Structures are given as structure tokens and as C-alpha cells.
XYZ file of C-alpha atoms in Angstrom:
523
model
C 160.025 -85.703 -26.384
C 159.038 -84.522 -30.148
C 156.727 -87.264 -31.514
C 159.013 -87.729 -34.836
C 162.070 -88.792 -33.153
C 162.008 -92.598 -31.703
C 165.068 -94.293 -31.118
C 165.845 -98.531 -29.868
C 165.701 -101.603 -30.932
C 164.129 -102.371 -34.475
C 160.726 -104.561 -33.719
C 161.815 -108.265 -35.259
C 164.710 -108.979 -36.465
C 163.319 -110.717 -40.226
C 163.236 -106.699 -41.313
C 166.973 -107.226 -41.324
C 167.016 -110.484 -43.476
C 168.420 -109.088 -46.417
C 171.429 -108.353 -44.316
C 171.593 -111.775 -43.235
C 174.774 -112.534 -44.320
C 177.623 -112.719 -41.515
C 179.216 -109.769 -40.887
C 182.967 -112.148 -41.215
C 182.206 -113.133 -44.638
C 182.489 -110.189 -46.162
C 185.676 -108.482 -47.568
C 186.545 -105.239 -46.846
C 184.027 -103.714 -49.133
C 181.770 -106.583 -48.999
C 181.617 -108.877 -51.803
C 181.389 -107.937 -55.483
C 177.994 -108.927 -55.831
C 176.660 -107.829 -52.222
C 178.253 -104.561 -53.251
C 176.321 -103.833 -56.241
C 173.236 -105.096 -55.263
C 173.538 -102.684 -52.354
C 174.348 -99.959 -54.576
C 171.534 -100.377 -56.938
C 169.208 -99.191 -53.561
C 167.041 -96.306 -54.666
C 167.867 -93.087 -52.223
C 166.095 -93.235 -49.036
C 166.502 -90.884 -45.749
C 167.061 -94.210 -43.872
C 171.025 -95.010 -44.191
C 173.123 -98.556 -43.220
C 176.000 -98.516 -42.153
C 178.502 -101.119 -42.062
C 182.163 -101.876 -40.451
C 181.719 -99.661 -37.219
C 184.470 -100.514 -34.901
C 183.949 -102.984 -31.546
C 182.047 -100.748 -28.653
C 181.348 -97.919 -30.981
C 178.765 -95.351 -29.536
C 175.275 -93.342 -30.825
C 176.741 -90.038 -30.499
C 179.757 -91.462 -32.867
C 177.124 -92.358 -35.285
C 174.934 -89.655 -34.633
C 178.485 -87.312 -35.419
C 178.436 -88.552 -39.267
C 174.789 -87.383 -40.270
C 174.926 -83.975 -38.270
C 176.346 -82.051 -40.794
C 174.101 -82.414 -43.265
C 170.733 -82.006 -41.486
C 168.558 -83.467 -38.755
C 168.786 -86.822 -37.642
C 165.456 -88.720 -36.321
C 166.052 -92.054 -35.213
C 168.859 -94.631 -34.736
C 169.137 -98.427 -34.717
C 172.115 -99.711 -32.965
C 172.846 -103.533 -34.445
C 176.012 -103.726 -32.097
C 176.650 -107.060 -32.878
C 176.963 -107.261 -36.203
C 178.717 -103.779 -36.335
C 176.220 -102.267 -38.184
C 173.790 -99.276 -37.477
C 171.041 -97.698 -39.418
C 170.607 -93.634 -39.365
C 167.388 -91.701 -40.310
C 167.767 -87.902 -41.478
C 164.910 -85.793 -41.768
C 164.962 -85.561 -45.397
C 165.793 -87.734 -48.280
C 167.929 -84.920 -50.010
C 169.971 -84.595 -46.524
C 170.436 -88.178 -47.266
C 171.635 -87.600 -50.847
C 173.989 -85.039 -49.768
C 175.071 -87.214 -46.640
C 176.180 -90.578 -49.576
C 177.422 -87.784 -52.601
C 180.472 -86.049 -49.635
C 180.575 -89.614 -48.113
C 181.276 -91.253 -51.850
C 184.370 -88.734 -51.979
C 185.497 -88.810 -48.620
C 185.979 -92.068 -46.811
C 184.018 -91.647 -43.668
C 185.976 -92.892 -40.523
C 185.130 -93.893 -37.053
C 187.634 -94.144 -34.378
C 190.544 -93.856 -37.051
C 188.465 -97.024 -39.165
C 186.897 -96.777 -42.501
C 183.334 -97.505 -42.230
C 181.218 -98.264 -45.242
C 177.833 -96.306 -45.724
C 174.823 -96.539 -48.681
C 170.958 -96.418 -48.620
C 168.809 -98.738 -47.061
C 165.930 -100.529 -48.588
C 163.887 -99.296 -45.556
C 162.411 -95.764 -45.958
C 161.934 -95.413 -42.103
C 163.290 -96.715 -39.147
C 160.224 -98.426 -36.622
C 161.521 -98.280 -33.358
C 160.686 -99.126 -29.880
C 162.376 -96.641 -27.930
C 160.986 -97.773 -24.547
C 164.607 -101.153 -25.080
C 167.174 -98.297 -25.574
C 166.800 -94.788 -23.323
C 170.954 -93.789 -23.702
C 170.358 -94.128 -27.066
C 166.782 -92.276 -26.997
C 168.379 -89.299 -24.461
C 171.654 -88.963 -26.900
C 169.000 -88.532 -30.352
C 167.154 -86.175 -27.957
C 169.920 -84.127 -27.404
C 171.221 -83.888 -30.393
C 167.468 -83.101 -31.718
C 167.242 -79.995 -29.684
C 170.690 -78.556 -30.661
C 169.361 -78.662 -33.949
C 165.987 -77.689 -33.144
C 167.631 -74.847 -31.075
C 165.901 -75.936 -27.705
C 166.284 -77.383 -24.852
C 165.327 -81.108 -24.404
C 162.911 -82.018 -21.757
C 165.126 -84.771 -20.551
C 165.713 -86.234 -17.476
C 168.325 -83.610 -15.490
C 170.733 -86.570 -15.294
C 171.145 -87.009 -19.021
C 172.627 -84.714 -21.608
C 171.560 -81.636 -20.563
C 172.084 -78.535 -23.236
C 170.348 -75.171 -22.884
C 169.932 -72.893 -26.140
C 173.398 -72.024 -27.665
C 174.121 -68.743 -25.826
C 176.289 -67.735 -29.095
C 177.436 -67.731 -32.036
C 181.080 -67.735 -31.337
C 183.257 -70.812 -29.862
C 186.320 -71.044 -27.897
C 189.017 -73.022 -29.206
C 192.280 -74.506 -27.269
C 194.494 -76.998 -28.644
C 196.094 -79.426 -26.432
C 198.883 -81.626 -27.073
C 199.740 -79.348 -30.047
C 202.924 -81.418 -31.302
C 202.259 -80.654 -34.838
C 201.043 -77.011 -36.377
C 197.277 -76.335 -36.214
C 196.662 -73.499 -38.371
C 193.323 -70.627 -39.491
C 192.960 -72.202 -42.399
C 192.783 -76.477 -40.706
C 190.415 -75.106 -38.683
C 187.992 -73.291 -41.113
C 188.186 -76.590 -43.330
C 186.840 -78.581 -40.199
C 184.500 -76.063 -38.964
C 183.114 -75.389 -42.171
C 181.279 -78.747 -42.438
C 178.760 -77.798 -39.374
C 178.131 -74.699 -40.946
C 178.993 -70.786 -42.439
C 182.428 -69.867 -40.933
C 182.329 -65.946 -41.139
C 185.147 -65.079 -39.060
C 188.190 -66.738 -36.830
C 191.161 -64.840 -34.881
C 193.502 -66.956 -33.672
C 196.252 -66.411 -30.803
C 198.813 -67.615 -28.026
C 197.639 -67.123 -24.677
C 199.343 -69.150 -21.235
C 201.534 -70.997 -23.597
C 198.196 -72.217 -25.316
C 196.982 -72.386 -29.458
C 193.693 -71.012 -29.093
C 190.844 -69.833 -31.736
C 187.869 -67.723 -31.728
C 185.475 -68.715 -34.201
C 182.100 -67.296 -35.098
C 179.196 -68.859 -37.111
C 176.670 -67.522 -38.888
C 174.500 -69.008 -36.915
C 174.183 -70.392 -33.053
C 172.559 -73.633 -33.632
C 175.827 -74.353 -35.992
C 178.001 -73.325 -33.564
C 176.827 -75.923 -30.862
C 176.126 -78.693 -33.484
C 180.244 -78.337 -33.949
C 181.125 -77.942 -30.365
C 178.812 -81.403 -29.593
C 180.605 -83.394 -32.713
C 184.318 -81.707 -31.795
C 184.734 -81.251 -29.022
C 187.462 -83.780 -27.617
C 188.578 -84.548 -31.078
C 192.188 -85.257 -32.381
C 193.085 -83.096 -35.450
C 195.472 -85.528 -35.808
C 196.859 -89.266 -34.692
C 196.573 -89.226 -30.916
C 197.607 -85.097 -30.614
C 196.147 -81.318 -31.309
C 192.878 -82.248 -29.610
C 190.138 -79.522 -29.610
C 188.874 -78.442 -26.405
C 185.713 -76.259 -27.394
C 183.276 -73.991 -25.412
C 181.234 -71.281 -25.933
C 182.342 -67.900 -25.683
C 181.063 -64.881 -23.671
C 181.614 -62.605 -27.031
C 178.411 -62.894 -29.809
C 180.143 -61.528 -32.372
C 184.097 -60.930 -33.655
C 185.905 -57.847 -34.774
C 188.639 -58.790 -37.132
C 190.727 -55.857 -38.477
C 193.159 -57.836 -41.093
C 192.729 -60.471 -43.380
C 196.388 -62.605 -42.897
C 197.368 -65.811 -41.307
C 196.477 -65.104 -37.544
C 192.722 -63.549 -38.376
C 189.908 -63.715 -41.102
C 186.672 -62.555 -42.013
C 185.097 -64.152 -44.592
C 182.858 -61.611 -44.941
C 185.308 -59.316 -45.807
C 187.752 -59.960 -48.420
C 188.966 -56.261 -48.666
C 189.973 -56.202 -45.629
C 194.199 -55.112 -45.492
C 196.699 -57.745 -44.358
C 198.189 -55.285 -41.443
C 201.480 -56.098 -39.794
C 200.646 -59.869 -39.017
C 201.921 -60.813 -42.891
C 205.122 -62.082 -40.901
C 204.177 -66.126 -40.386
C 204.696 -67.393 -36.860
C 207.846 -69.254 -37.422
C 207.554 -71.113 -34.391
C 204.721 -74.161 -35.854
C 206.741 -74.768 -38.913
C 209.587 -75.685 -36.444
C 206.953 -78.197 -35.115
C 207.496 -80.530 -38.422
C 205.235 -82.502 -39.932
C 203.194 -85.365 -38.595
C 203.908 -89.019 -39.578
C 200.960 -90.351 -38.130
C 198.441 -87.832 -39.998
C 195.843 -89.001 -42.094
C 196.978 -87.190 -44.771
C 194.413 -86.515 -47.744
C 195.849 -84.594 -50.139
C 194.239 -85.204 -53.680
C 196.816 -86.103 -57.092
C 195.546 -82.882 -58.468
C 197.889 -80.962 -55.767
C 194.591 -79.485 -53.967
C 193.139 -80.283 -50.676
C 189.985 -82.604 -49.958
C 188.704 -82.520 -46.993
C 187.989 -85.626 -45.083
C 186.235 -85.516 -41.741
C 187.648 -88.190 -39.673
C 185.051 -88.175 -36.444
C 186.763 -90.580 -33.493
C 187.406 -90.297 -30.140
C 190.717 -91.632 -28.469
C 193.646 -91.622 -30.717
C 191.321 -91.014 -34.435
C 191.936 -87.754 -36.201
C 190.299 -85.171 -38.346
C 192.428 -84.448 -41.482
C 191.066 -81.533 -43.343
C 194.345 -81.352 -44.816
C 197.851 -83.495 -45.374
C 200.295 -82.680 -42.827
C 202.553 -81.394 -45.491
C 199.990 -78.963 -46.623
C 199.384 -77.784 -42.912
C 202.853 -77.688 -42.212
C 203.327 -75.463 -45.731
C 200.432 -72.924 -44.569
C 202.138 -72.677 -41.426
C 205.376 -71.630 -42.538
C 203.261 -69.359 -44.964
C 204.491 -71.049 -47.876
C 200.841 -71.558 -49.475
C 198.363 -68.917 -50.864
C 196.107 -67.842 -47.884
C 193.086 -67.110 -50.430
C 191.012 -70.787 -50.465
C 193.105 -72.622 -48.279
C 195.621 -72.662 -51.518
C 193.104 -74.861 -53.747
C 192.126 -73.740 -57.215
C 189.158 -71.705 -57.734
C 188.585 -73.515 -60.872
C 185.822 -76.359 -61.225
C 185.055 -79.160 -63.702
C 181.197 -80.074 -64.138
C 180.529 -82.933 -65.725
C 177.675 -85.357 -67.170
C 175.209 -81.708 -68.132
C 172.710 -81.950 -70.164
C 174.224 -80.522 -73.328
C 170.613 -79.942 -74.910
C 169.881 -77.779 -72.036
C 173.143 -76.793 -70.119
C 174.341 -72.583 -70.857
C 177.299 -70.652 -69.121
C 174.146 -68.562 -68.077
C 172.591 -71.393 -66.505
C 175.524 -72.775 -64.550
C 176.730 -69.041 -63.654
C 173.251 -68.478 -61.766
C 173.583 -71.959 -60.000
C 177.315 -71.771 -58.883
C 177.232 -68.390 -58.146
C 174.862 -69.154 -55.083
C 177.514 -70.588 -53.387
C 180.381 -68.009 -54.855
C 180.744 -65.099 -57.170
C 181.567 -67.057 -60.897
C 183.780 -65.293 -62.825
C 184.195 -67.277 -66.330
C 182.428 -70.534 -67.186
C 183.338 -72.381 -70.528
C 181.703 -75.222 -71.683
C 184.122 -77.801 -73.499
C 183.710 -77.662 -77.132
C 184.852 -81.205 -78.052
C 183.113 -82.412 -75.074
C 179.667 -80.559 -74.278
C 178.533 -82.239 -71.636
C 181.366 -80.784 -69.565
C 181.805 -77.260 -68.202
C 184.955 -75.385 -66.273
C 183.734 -72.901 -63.688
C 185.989 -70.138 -62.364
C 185.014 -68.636 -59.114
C 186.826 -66.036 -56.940
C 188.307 -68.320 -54.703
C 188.835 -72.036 -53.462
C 186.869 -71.522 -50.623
C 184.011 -70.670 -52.856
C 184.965 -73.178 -54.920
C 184.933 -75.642 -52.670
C 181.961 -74.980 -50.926
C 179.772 -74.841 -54.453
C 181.500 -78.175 -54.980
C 180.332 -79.531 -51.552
C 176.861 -78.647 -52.263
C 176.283 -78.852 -56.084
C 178.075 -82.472 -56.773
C 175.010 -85.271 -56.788
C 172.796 -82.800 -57.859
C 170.006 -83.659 -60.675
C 170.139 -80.650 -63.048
C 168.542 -80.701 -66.560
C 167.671 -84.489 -65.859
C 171.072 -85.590 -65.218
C 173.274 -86.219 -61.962
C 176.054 -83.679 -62.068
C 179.152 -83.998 -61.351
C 181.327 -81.867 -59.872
C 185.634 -82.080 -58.851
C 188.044 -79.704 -58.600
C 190.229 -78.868 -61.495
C 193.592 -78.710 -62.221
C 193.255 -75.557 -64.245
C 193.995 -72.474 -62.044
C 192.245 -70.167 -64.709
C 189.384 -70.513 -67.071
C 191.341 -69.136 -71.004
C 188.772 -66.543 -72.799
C 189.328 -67.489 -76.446
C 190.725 -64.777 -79.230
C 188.272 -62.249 -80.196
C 185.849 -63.850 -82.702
C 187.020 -67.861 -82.131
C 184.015 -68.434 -80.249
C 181.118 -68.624 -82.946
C 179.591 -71.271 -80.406
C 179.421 -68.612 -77.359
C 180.669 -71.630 -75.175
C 183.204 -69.124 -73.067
C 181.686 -66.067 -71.437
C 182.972 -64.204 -68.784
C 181.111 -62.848 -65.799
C 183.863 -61.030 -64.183
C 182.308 -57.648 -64.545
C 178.962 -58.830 -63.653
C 176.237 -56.296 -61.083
C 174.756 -59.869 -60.243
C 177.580 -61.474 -57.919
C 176.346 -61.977 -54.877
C 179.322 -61.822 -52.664
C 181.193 -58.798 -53.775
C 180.047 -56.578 -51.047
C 181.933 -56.681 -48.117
C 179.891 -57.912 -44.663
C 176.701 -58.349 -47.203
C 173.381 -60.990 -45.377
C 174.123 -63.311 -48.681
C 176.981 -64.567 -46.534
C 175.125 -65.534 -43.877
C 172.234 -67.322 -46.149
C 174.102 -70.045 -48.132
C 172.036 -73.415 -48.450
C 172.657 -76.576 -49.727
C 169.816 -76.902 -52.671
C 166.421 -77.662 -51.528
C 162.794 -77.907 -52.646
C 161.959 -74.430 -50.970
C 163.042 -71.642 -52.522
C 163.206 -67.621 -50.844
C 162.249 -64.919 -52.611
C 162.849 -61.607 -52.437
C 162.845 -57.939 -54.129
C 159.359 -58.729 -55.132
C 157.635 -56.057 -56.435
C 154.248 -53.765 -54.747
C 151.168 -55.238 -56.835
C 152.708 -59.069 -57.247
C 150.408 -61.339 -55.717
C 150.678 -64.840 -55.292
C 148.527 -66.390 -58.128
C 151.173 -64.696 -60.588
C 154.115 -66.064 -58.717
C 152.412 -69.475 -59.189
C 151.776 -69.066 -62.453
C 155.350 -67.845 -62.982
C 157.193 -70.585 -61.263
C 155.107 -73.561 -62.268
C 155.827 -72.037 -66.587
C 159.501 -72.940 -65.583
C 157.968 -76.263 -65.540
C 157.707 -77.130 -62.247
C 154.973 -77.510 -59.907
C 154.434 -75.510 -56.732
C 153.413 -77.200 -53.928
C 152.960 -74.446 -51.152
C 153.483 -70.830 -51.040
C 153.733 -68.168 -48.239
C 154.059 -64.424 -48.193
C 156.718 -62.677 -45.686
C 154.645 -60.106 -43.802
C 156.149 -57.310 -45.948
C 155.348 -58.812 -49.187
C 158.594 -58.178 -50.229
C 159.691 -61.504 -49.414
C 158.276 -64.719 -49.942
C 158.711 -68.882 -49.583
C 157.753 -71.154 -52.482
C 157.955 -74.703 -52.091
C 158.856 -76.986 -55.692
C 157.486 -80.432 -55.890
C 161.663 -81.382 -56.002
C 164.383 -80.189 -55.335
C 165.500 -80.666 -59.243
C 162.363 -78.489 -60.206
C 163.724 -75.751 -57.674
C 167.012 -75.877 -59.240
C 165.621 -75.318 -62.987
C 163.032 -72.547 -61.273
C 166.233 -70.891 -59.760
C 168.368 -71.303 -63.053
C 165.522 -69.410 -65.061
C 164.014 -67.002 -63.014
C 166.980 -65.503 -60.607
C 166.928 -61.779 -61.495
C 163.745 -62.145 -63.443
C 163.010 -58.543 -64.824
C 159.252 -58.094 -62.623
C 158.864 -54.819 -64.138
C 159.587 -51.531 -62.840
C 163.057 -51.817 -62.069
C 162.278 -54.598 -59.595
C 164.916 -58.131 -60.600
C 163.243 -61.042 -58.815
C 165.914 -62.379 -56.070
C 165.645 -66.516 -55.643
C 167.766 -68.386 -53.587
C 167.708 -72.455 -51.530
C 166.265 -71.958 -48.391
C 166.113 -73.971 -45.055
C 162.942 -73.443 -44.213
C 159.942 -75.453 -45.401
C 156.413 -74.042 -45.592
């Protein structure tokens, strides 16, 4: 087993006095004072959390941090109802509390309370707990993308043989449609493509990643999950097929990838799930602004997973909302910028990693704020997923949806301030061409930054010398074979946002425009 992963019983229990208080005395959110001394805790890669249900298990646990990176070590405190979770980062962390501060996490259908822990790494002794030690293990090598060496009797998971799962829906009382299950899938990773279809009576989905490891992280967090209250319950495997031909865009198939695609002859909805109704039980989450949020809902036996109200699902079914973005707006509100700082050039080059921006206008009796138009809501909301928390300029953005389905260019010659500025015409979005890699190489924001499009004759001393004069300082640096490419590593992942801000399409000379996007890897 990997020396960084240890999982068991915390050594002494006085590391845990300053959760001494009984678990009974506190109110639902814990007391006022409890409450914001706990939220005063500086960010830390070692999360507690608090109000897990009665019997609760690691992989339940494990399920809330696997989204959003690797998780090394778990500390079970089942009788207080409490657990502590280490990721492998502290900005996995980050992201982890920012989706977790908008979406109520939920454990077997129970709100559970999560924020950073004072410790900054779990000690273990993982000799007291081996079910524990053999789930982390497993889960380690699915994100690894190995095989554990455990014992054959425990969890045993080869290599994901591919990219693509198999989806059935049992108990499918209420409608279950492309777009519920992109918003659920979408959390474990880049959906690029899903058909969906009725075979031996059965609701069933083929869904491809980008990426295989993403595809069995999902199938070992799904699988066996309720959609919603105690019915649609995914029943996931892999499938024999590595990659998906989808020949229309419309309600029954999608590809992500590409948006040109035509709608065909499957524009007719399939009238038979609206007659289905619309669930009671559901945990709805449907926002005030009339938009969906997605909440991830992980329980097993009777919980749900409500990406979307069940009047929203029921309205996609019947075909009654827009199919582009799951019908959300493709319109977002950034707030708390650094107004000294902040440009619509700046925040077009950091939102359009995750989507191509098409206006941006900063508020003029408010500068601090900025609306951002992408193409879609699926863009949209995946910039929002991974941009919101962020430390830009200084400050922790912030980032919602709007109500505004548009971003208004002002009258020709209003705009003395250049506040509005429209990027619709742009040659720098990175998603216009249909099938292009940039789809398949979206990252939340990270310290190491890929480069690419570098020019013959760059070495790495100028690089250096170019990235730390954003000021920043560079920490490591490594050439792709081809020298075309390259990793640079940022002392923070704040310093790699300014370094991508200023220096995306950086004119190197001779026709070559420097290329800079997050990337997973570290150096």
C-alpha cells in the first residue's frame, strides 16, 4: 500500500479536545459561538465533519471528497458522529468547503455539516481499522488508475477498462432524463457525450468521460444510488464500447463536444415520462432565481441525488425547457473583484477556460462587480463550479448565477469607461471548434500551469523570467519532450491565476501566441 495513505484510529484522543463538547448539545448547526469559532479555521486539506447519520460507512464519507480530488486518510469518530477527511491538496479542500457552502451536503437523505479542521494532517494508526484502510485503498487506486495490492477478499478493482459507463434505471416511477444525468455525472468529471434509450422495458444511458479514471470514480460513488426518494436507482457498469458516436444533438443524445451537431428526427419528446408526474418525495433544489443548482445528495437506501427539482425534470421531460444548459442562464454575476485591478480582459481570459465568454460588463455604479455572458449554462455553470472561492487580484471571488439572460452592450459612445466589451467575435474562444482536445482538458485552477504553442528558440530561463515579471514566483519547471509544450509550477494557485490572466496568448514573436491553461499534473 502507497506510503501516503494511512487510515484508523487517531493516536489519543486529547488531539480531539477542542471538539470536546457533546455531540447532544449542539443545535442543528451547532451553537452560535461554536459555529463561528469553527469558521474562523484557516483552510487546511484535513476536513471535520459533523452530524453523520447512526451506522454511517467510509465509503459514504469517502463519496463526498471524491469529486474534487484524492483523498488520503480517514478518521472514523463513530460515536460522536463525526469523521475527519484528508484530500491530497489544500486547494481540493477549498474547492471541496466553496460547492459544499452552496450545496448542503447530505448523507443517507441527512444534512451533514462540514468546515476545516485545525489539524493539517490526519496521524493514523492504520494497523486498529483494515475495512477502513482496504476501502481508502481502493478508492486510492481508482484515482491513481491502478490496481490495489489488496488482499483478493477485499475491494478488488482492476484499471477502468473504459471510458464509457452503462446506465439502467430501476424503479423508474418518476422521469429520469439526458440532461439529470449529465448534472450528476458531471461532478466526477468531463461529460463529453450520453445517448440514451429503451431497451427490455428498461431507461438506460450510455455515457462517456473524458477520461477512464472519471468514469470509475462515478461508477464507485453511484452506483446503487437513488436519483430520487427511495426510486430511479442507478445500476452502473462499464461498457464494452471506448468511445460513443452520437449523430444529433436533441433530448435522447448529446455530444458536448459538438454543439453543431443537427437535432435529426428525435426533436419529438418521449411523451411517455411526462405521463410519469412529478415526484413528491424529491429533494427538490431549484434556486429563487428560476435556475437549477445542483445538489449532490450521496446515500444509500432510500437518500436521493437531486441535480434538479422534480418540476424541472418533469418540464425537460415533456420538452418544455431549453435543451442548451440544462435551461439555466448563461449569464454570471462576479462579485467582491478587485476594482483597482479587475478588466473585462482579465475576467474574459479566466472564464473563458471553462467556456467561450461572449460579453463581460463590469457594473458602473458598483465596480467591484462584473456580469459574464458565456455560450451556454452548461458553461456557465461549470466556470461557476470552479471559479467561485477563488483568490483573484487579492480578493475571494464570488461567483452565482444571474438572473439576467443577456449581458446589454450600451449605445454607441455611452461607454467612455470601456466597462462593456464584447467578445463574441473573438479567434481566442476556446471551445468553438467542434470535437476540439480543449474539451477534454478543463481543470479546476491549480498552482501548475500547461503550456503550449511555445515557440523554436524559447528556453526555459526566459519562461522563468517571463512568468515570475507577472509577479509570481516559479517554483519548478519542465519541458514536454517536443519543446512545444511545457509545465510550470506557481508558488499558489492565486499567482497561477494572475500568470494565466496576463500572459494567455502572449504574442512570443513570430506568429507564435503563448497557450496557458490549469493543469492536473504537478511537476
Amino acid at each position: 500500500m502507497d506510503g501516503d495513505v494511512a487510515v484508523g484510529v487517531k493516536r489519543g484522543s486529547d488531539e480531539l479536545n477542542m471538539y470536546g463538547s457533546s455531540p447532544n448539545s449542539m443545535t442543528a448547526n451547532g451553537s452560535d459561538s461554536k459555529k463561528q469559532r469553527l469558521d474562523e479555521s484557516p483552510p487546511s486539506r484535513v476536513l471535520h465533519i459533523r452530524k453523520l447519520p447512526n451506522e454511517v460507512s467510509e465509503t459514504e464519507v469517502i463519496a463526498l471528497g471524491l469529486p474534487f480530488g484524492k483523498v488520503t486518510n480517514i478518521l472514523m469518530l463513530k460515536g460522536k458522529n463525526q469523521a475527519f477527511l484528508e484530500l491530497g491538496t489544500e486547494e481540493a479542500a477549498i474547492t471541496m468547503v466553496n460547492y459544499y457552502t452552496a450545496v448542503t451536503p447530505q448523507v443517507r437523505n441527512t444534512p451533514v455539516f462540514i468546515q476545516y479542521s485545525n489539524h493539517k494532517e490526519l496521524k493514523t494508526d492504520s494497523a486498529l481499522n483494515q475495512r477502513a484502510q482496504a476501502v481508502l485503498q481502493a478508492v486510492s487506486a481508482v484515482q491513481d488508475g491502478s490496481s490495489p495490492s489488496s488482499d483478493p477478499g477485499v475491494l478488488d478493482l482492476a484499471p477502468p477498462p473504459s471510458p464509457v459507463l452503462r446506465i439502467i434505471i430501476d424503479n423508474m416511477f418518476y422521469p429520469v432524463t439526458l440532461d439529470v444525468l449529465q448534472q450528476i455525472f458531471s461532478k466526477f468529471g468531463t461529460v463529453m457525450k450520453i445517448i440514451t434509450f429503451t431497451k427490455n422495458n428498461q431507461f438506460q444511458a450510455l455515457l462517456q468521460f473524458s477520461d477512464p479514471v472519471n468514469a470509475q470514480q462515478a461508477k464507485l460513488s453511484l452506483d446503487g444510488q437513488n436519483i430520487y426518494n427511495s426510486c430511479c436507482t442507478l445500476r452502473i457498469d462499464f461498457s464494452k464500447l471506448v468511445n460513443l458516436n452520437v449523430k444529433y444533438n436533441n433530448d435522447k443524445s448529446r455530444d458536448y463536444t459538438r454543439p453543431d451537431l443537427p437535432t435529426g428526427d428525435g426533436e419529438a419528446t418521449n411523451k411517455d415520462h411526462s405521463l410519469l408526474g412529478t415526484p413528491s418525495g424529491a429533494l427538490a433544489s431549484y434556486s429563487s432565481g428560476g435556475s437549477y443548482s445542483s445538489s449532490l445528495s450521496l446515500s444509500q437506501g432510500g437518500g436521493a441525488i437531486s441535480p434538479l427539482s422534480a418540476a424541472a425534470a418533469a418540464a425537460a421531460a415533456a420538452g418544455r425547457v431549453a435543451l442548451s444548459g440544462s435551461g439555466v442562464s448563461g449569464v454570471l454575476l462576479a462579485s467582491n473583484l478587485n476594482e483597482e485591478m479587475v478588466t473585462p480582459q482579465s475576467l474574459f481570459t479566466l472564464f473563458g477556460v471553462y467556456g467561450d465568454v461572449q460579453r463581460v460588463k463590469i457594473l458602473y455604479n458598483k465596480k467591484d462587480s462584473a456580469l459574464i455572458q458565456l455560450s451556454d449554462g452548461n458553461q456557465a455553470q461549470l466556470a461557476m463550479s470552479h471559479l467561485n472561492g477563488q483568490k483573484v487580484f487579492g480578493k475571494v471571488m464570488r461567483v452565482t448565477l444571474s438572473k439576467h439572460q443577456t449581458v446589454a452592450l450600451p449605445r454607441e459612445g455611452l461607454d467612455d469607461q470601456l466597462l462593456t466589451k464584447d467578445f463574441s467575435g473573438s479567434p481566442l474562444h476556446r471551445f468553438k471548434k467542434p470535437g476540439s482536445k480543449n474539451f477534454q482538458n478543463i481543470f479546476p485552477p491549480s498552482a501548475t500551469l500547461h503550456l503550449s504553442n511555445i515557440r523554436d528558440g524559447v528556453g526555459e530561463d526566459d519562461l522563468r523570467l517571463l512568468f515570475s515579471n507577472s509577479g509570481g514566483t516559479v517554483k519548478a519547471f519542465k519541458f514536454f519532450q517536443d519543446r512545444k509544450m511545457a509545465l510550470i509550477q506557481m508558488s499558489s494557485v492565486e499567482e497561477a491565476i494572475q500568470a494565466l490572466m496576463d500572459l494567455h496568448n502572449y504574442d512570443m514573436g513570430g506568429n507564435h501566441h503563448l497557450k496557458v491553461s490549469f493543469s492536473k499534473s504537478t511537476i
